[in-house]
Amino acid sequence: MTSYIVGYTIIGLIVAFIVFCILVRRQVIFAETPKVQKIFAHPLLFYSFRRLASGLISFLLAILVTFFLIRLAAPPDTTCDTLFANPHIDQMVYNLRCDNWKENMGFSGSTIQQLGKFFYSIIPVPKSLCITNIDTTLGMYTISSCRTFIFDFGRIYKLSGTADGSFVIDYMMPRMGVSFSIGILGVVVEMGLGYPFGILMARYQNGVFDRIGRAYIISVDAIPGIAYYYVWMAILCAWIGLPMRYTEGSFASWLPAILTIGFTGMASIGLWVRRYMLDQFNSDYVKFARSKGLSERRIMWIHILRNAIVPLIRTFPSAIIGALLGTYYIENIYNIPGIGQAVMIAINSSNTSLLSAVIIISALLSIISYILGDVLTAVADPRISLSKD
């Protein structure tokens, strides 16, 4: 009951805040209070609301597409036969297991009813989920435990070990933690090296460093990603001697994956930083700054860099949020138990509930990152006007 109260209270506060801002914006309330109008009727706030609304529509479409793709790829009756068909079990037991599985997976009822259950399971409202077992002697279901979740991604089937039959969200949460821990450190390396890399290439255009940098970028683009990851694995593990496999609690075993992410991603960042900075070199404001006698160093760091970085600001949220989802190939190469590896496990085992959960979470995080990127760009770029006037 406490979870329901807290969950619905938070949802109610969010809705109340949006309604309050709309009423202030339309000057229904606090029309004569400039401070309230300045804060709660700010154009950036309503720009964020509009982006959230469009993101919500995109998310609902992603859920709809996932619903039909999962059912086309793995028809419930066919999957049920694969899971439970056995010539040595009684038909009644088979039917009970199949019906129980369909109920847990949201496959019971008509297509419209299934779609309604699917949307309800993904909508972030508190819901009670129970694990049901089958008493083959009595021919009936028994409930072993119930818990409250915000999202219901179903249960895991077709995985060996203790994970089989458990909730998908319990399986995914620790894996997201592992992916984020390694992914965010990889992003730090990627950005920490990529931006200076691009700045130095632009600063010394056509020089030795620029030529070496461009050669590196071309090599990253020319070599397929999976092959390039193995190249870095050979360098970091075979030559330098870092551990080849991930071990929990051993930071040294994290380094190969972190550095592989960082060294590969810095090429793309360096390319775009160099390109944006070179575009600014011949701008009118740069020519004007030179005519005023400003030094090249000041023009570079104060004027050009600040303007060149603006288009790249939108990549910050996607890089950080994307770290939660891990990197499929890298996690499999270094045997990292993250979300990326979970995707491969789901595909190889035809685990539709786990796969749909990853797809939906990926869609949600991608939409959030795009919204945050747009908002950050609007804040950082003074040329963007949010007002209709």
PDB file of C-alpha atoms in Angstrom, residues 215-374:
ATOM      1  CA  ALA A 215      44.657   8.779 -40.400  1.00  0.00           C
ATOM      2  CA  TYR A 216      43.425   7.396 -37.076  1.00  0.00           C
ATOM      3  CA  ILE A 217      39.857   8.583 -37.734  1.00  0.00           C
ATOM      4  CA  ILE A 218      39.888   7.027 -41.216  1.00  0.00           C
ATOM      5  CA  SER A 219      41.166   3.744 -39.786  1.00  0.00           C
ATOM      6  CA  VAL A 220      38.332   3.661 -37.236  1.00  0.00           C
ATOM      7  CA  ASP A 221      35.754   4.329 -39.956  1.00  0.00           C
ATOM      8  CA  ALA A 222      37.297   1.893 -42.438  1.00  0.00           C
ATOM      9  CA  ILE A 223      37.672  -1.104 -40.131  1.00  0.00           C
ATOM     10  CA  PRO A 224      34.384  -2.794 -39.077  1.00  0.00           C
ATOM     11  CA  GLY A 225      33.557  -2.049 -35.444  1.00  0.00           C
ATOM     12  CA  ILE A 226      33.703  -5.632 -34.209  1.00  0.00           C
ATOM     13  CA  ALA A 227      37.111  -6.151 -35.865  1.00  0.00           C
ATOM     14  CA  TYR A 228      38.382  -2.887 -34.397  1.00  0.00           C
ATOM     15  CA  TYR A 229      37.333  -3.991 -30.908  1.00  0.00           C
ATOM     16  CA  TYR A 230      39.398  -7.151 -31.298  1.00  0.00           C
ATOM     17  CA  VAL A 231      42.372  -5.049 -32.436  1.00  0.00           C
ATOM     18  CA  TRP A 232      42.179  -3.080 -29.190  1.00  0.00           C
ATOM     19  CA  MET A 233      41.698  -6.302 -27.251  1.00  0.00           C
ATOM     20  CA  ALA A 234      44.960  -7.620 -28.720  1.00  0.00           C
ATOM     21  CA  ILE A 235      46.787  -4.374 -27.906  1.00  0.00           C
ATOM     22  CA  LEU A 236      45.452  -3.972 -24.373  1.00  0.00           C
ATOM     23  CA  CYS A 237      45.396  -7.610 -23.269  1.00  0.00           C
ATOM     24  CA  ALA A 238      48.026  -9.456 -25.320  1.00  0.00           C
ATOM     25  CA  TRP A 239      50.631  -6.683 -25.557  1.00  0.00           C
ATOM     26  CA  ILE A 240      50.080  -4.576 -22.442  1.00  0.00           C
ATOM     27  CA  GLY A 241      48.924  -7.489 -20.275  1.00  0.00           C
ATOM     28  CA  LEU A 242      45.574  -6.281 -18.946  1.00  0.00           C
ATOM     29  CA  PRO A 243      43.036  -8.968 -17.912  1.00  0.00           C
ATOM     30  CA  MET A 244      41.098 -10.380 -20.850  1.00  0.00           C
ATOM     31  CA  ARG A 245      37.904 -11.130 -18.898  1.00  0.00           C
ATOM     32  CA  TYR A 246      35.794  -8.990 -16.593  1.00  0.00           C
ATOM     33  CA  THR A 247      35.979  -9.811 -12.897  1.00  0.00           C
ATOM     34  CA  GLU A 248      33.665  -8.181 -10.361  1.00  0.00           C
ATOM     35  CA  GLY A 249      35.637  -6.034  -7.939  1.00  0.00           C
ATOM     36  CA  SER A 250      38.772  -5.945 -10.117  1.00  0.00           C
ATOM     37  CA  PHE A 251      39.131  -2.495 -11.681  1.00  0.00           C
ATOM     38  CA  ALA A 252      42.050  -3.715 -13.816  1.00  0.00           C
ATOM     39  CA  SER A 253      39.654  -6.094 -15.569  1.00  0.00           C
ATOM     40  CA  TRP A 254      37.384  -3.135 -16.380  1.00  0.00           C
ATOM     41  CA  LEU A 255      40.128  -1.187 -18.150  1.00  0.00           C
ATOM     42  CA  PRO A 256      40.171  -3.060 -21.491  1.00  0.00           C
ATOM     43  CA  ALA A 257      36.445  -2.401 -22.038  1.00  0.00           C
ATOM     44  CA  ILE A 258      36.689   1.203 -20.806  1.00  0.00           C
ATOM     45  CA  LEU A 259      39.677   1.999 -23.006  1.00  0.00           C
ATOM     46  CA  THR A 260      38.186   0.234 -26.016  1.00  0.00           C
ATOM     47  CA  ILE A 261      35.055   2.393 -25.697  1.00  0.00           C
ATOM     48  CA  GLY A 262      37.127   5.536 -25.110  1.00  0.00           C
ATOM     49  CA  PHE A 263      39.709   5.099 -27.866  1.00  0.00           C
ATOM     50  CA  THR A 264      37.066   4.149 -30.427  1.00  0.00           C
ATOM     51  CA  GLY A 265      34.597   6.905 -29.532  1.00  0.00           C
ATOM     52  CA  MET A 266      37.205   9.674 -29.397  1.00  0.00           C
ATOM     53  CA  ALA A 267      37.651   9.418 -33.176  1.00  0.00           C
ATOM     54  CA  SER A 268      34.080  10.499 -33.891  1.00  0.00           C
ATOM     55  CA  ILE A 269      34.188  13.313 -31.329  1.00  0.00           C
ATOM     56  CA  GLY A 270      37.554  14.529 -32.617  1.00  0.00           C
ATOM     57  CA  LEU A 271      36.278  14.547 -36.204  1.00  0.00           C
ATOM     58  CA  TRP A 272      33.247  16.701 -35.388  1.00  0.00           C
ATOM     59  CA  VAL A 273      35.130  19.086 -33.076  1.00  0.00           C
ATOM     60  CA  ARG A 274      37.734  19.640 -35.814  1.00  0.00           C
ATOM     61  CA  ARG A 275      35.042  20.142 -38.457  1.00  0.00           C
ATOM     62  CA  TYR A 276      32.996  22.633 -36.424  1.00  0.00           C
ATOM     63  CA  MET A 277      36.077  24.599 -35.410  1.00  0.00           C
ATOM     64  CA  LEU A 278      37.352  24.844 -38.976  1.00  0.00           C
ATOM     65  CA  ASP A 279      33.904  26.080 -40.036  1.00  0.00           C
ATOM     66  CA  GLN A 280      34.252  28.911 -37.531  1.00  0.00           C
ATOM     67  CA  PHE A 281      37.734  30.010 -38.639  1.00  0.00           C
ATOM     68  CA  ASN A 282      36.443  31.972 -41.630  1.00  0.00           C
ATOM     69  CA  SER A 283      33.347  33.386 -39.942  1.00  0.00           C
ATOM     70  CA  ASP A 284      32.749  37.126 -39.949  1.00  0.00           C
ATOM     71  CA  TYR A 285      33.039  37.441 -36.173  1.00  0.00           C
ATOM     72  CA  VAL A 286      36.473  35.789 -36.294  1.00  0.00           C
ATOM     73  CA  LYS A 287      37.638  38.181 -39.033  1.00  0.00           C
ATOM     74  CA  PHE A 288      36.330  41.078 -36.953  1.00  0.00           C
ATOM     75  CA  ALA A 289      38.168  39.797 -33.858  1.00  0.00           C
ATOM     76  CA  ARG A 290      41.413  39.575 -35.862  1.00  0.00           C
ATOM     77  CA  SER A 291      40.921  43.111 -37.173  1.00  0.00           C
ATOM     78  CA  LYS A 292      40.673  44.303 -33.561  1.00  0.00           C
ATOM     79  CA  GLY A 293      44.103  42.824 -32.894  1.00  0.00           C
ATOM     80  CA  LEU A 294      43.044  39.909 -30.678  1.00  0.00           C
ATOM     81  CA  SER A 295      45.594  37.107 -30.437  1.00  0.00           C
ATOM     82  CA  GLU A 296      44.987  33.821 -32.238  1.00  0.00           C
ATOM     83  CA  ARG A 297      45.069  32.013 -28.899  1.00  0.00           C
ATOM     84  CA  ARG A 298      42.296  34.213 -27.485  1.00  0.00           C
ATOM     85  CA  ILE A 299      40.226  33.889 -30.658  1.00  0.00           C
ATOM     86  CA  MET A 300      40.650  30.120 -30.559  1.00  0.00           C
ATOM     87  CA  TRP A 301      39.762  29.498 -26.931  1.00  0.00           C
ATOM     88  CA  ILE A 302      37.278  32.300 -26.190  1.00  0.00           C
ATOM     89  CA  HIS A 303      35.372  32.638 -29.455  1.00  0.00           C
ATOM     90  CA  ILE A 304      35.822  29.716 -31.842  1.00  0.00           C
ATOM     91  CA  LEU A 305      35.803  26.874 -29.333  1.00  0.00           C
ATOM     92  CA  ARG A 306      32.746  28.142 -27.480  1.00  0.00           C
ATOM     93  CA  ASN A 307      30.710  28.374 -30.679  1.00  0.00           C
ATOM     94  CA  ALA A 308      32.015  25.102 -32.115  1.00  0.00           C
ATOM     95  CA  ILE A 309      31.080  23.151 -28.981  1.00  0.00           C
ATOM     96  CA  VAL A 310      27.391  24.197 -29.096  1.00  0.00           C
ATOM     97  CA  PRO A 311      26.332  21.649 -31.772  1.00  0.00           C
ATOM     98  CA  LEU A 312      28.026  18.886 -29.782  1.00  0.00           C
ATOM     99  CA  ILE A 313      26.262  19.668 -26.504  1.00  0.00           C
ATOM    100  CA  ARG A 314      23.254  17.615 -27.559  1.00  0.00           C
ATOM    101  CA  THR A 315      25.485  14.503 -27.587  1.00  0.00           C
ATOM    102  CA  PHE A 316      26.192  14.683 -23.821  1.00  0.00           C
ATOM    103  CA  PRO A 317      22.853  13.237 -22.595  1.00  0.00           C
ATOM    104  CA  SER A 318      22.798  10.485 -25.237  1.00  0.00           C
ATOM    105  CA  ALA A 319      26.351   9.441 -24.357  1.00  0.00           C
ATOM    106  CA  ILE A 320      25.648   9.364 -20.615  1.00  0.00           C
ATOM    107  CA  ILE A 321      22.219   7.719 -20.812  1.00  0.00           C
ATOM    108  CA  GLY A 322      23.431   5.331 -23.507  1.00  0.00           C
ATOM    109  CA  ALA A 323      26.005   4.033 -21.047  1.00  0.00           C
ATOM    110  CA  LEU A 324      23.138   2.402 -19.124  1.00  0.00           C
ATOM    111  CA  LEU A 325      22.496   0.106 -22.067  1.00  0.00           C
ATOM    112  CA  GLY A 326      26.075  -1.023 -22.481  1.00  0.00           C
ATOM    113  CA  THR A 327      27.767  -2.020 -25.714  1.00  0.00           C
ATOM    114  CA  TYR A 328      26.657  -5.344 -27.142  1.00  0.00           C
ATOM    115  CA  TYR A 329      29.886  -6.462 -28.784  1.00  0.00           C
ATOM    116  CA  ILE A 330      32.271  -5.119 -26.155  1.00  0.00           C
ATOM    117  CA  GLU A 331      30.360  -6.748 -23.299  1.00  0.00           C
ATOM    118  CA  ASN A 332      30.425 -10.075 -25.089  1.00  0.00           C
ATOM    119  CA  ILE A 333      34.107  -9.794 -26.012  1.00  0.00           C
ATOM    120  CA  TYR A 334      35.158  -9.120 -22.413  1.00  0.00           C
ATOM    121  CA  ASN A 335      32.414 -11.297 -20.849  1.00  0.00           C
ATOM    122  CA  ILE A 336      30.806  -8.387 -18.989  1.00  0.00           C
ATOM    123  CA  PRO A 337      27.427  -9.277 -17.395  1.00  0.00           C
ATOM    124  CA  GLY A 338      25.668  -6.133 -18.584  1.00  0.00           C
ATOM    125  CA  ILE A 339      22.620  -5.203 -20.646  1.00  0.00           C
ATOM    126  CA  GLY A 340      24.522  -5.641 -23.897  1.00  0.00           C
ATOM    127  CA  GLN A 341      25.244  -9.258 -23.038  1.00  0.00           C
ATOM    128  CA  ALA A 342      21.631  -9.729 -21.916  1.00  0.00           C
ATOM    129  CA  VAL A 343      20.471  -8.776 -25.424  1.00  0.00           C
ATOM    130  CA  MET A 344      22.576 -11.526 -26.975  1.00  0.00           C
ATOM    131  CA  ILE A 345      21.286 -13.992 -24.362  1.00  0.00           C
ATOM    132  CA  ALA A 346      17.688 -12.985 -25.122  1.00  0.00           C
ATOM    133  CA  ILE A 347      18.193 -13.393 -28.872  1.00  0.00           C
ATOM    134  CA  ASN A 348      19.984 -16.735 -28.597  1.00  0.00           C
ATOM    135  CA  SER A 349      17.369 -18.155 -26.202  1.00  0.00           C
ATOM    136  CA  SER A 350      14.348 -16.580 -27.987  1.00  0.00           C
ATOM    137  CA  ASN A 351      13.408 -14.940 -24.689  1.00  0.00           C
ATOM    138  CA  THR A 352      10.727 -12.524 -25.846  1.00  0.00           C
ATOM    139  CA  SER A 353      10.031 -10.871 -22.481  1.00  0.00           C
ATOM    140  CA  LEU A 354      13.678 -10.001 -21.892  1.00  0.00           C
ATOM    141  CA  LEU A 355      14.139  -8.813 -25.463  1.00  0.00           C
ATOM    142  CA  SER A 356      11.017  -6.622 -25.419  1.00  0.00           C
ATOM    143  CA  ALA A 357      12.142  -5.097 -22.101  1.00  0.00           C
ATOM    144  CA  VAL A 358      15.514  -4.145 -23.579  1.00  0.00           C
ATOM    145  CA  ILE A 359      13.855  -2.681 -26.694  1.00  0.00           C
ATOM    146  CA  ILE A 360      11.382  -0.605 -24.679  1.00  0.00           C
ATOM    147  CA  ILE A 361      14.011   0.647 -22.215  1.00  0.00           C
ATOM    148  CA  SER A 362      16.312   1.522 -25.135  1.00  0.00           C
ATOM    149  CA  ALA A 363      13.509   3.471 -26.807  1.00  0.00           C
ATOM    150  CA  LEU A 364      12.649   5.302 -23.573  1.00  0.00           C
ATOM    151  CA  LEU A 365      16.263   6.243 -22.812  1.00  0.00           C
ATOM    152  CA  SER A 366      16.872   7.322 -26.416  1.00  0.00           C
ATOM    153  CA  ILE A 367      13.832   9.598 -26.355  1.00  0.00           C
ATOM    154  CA  ILE A 368      14.891  11.077 -22.991  1.00  0.00           C
ATOM    155  CA  SER A 369      18.411  11.708 -24.295  1.00  0.00           C
ATOM    156  CA  TYR A 370      17.089  13.463 -27.409  1.00  0.00           C
ATOM    157  CA  ILE A 371      14.821  15.673 -25.301  1.00  0.00           C
ATOM    158  CA  LEU A 372      17.632  16.593 -22.890  1.00  0.00           C
ATOM    159  CA  GLY A 373      19.953  17.239 -25.833  1.00  0.00           C
ATOM    160  CA  ASP A 374      17.438  19.630 -27.422  1.00  0.00           C
TER     161      ASP A 374
END
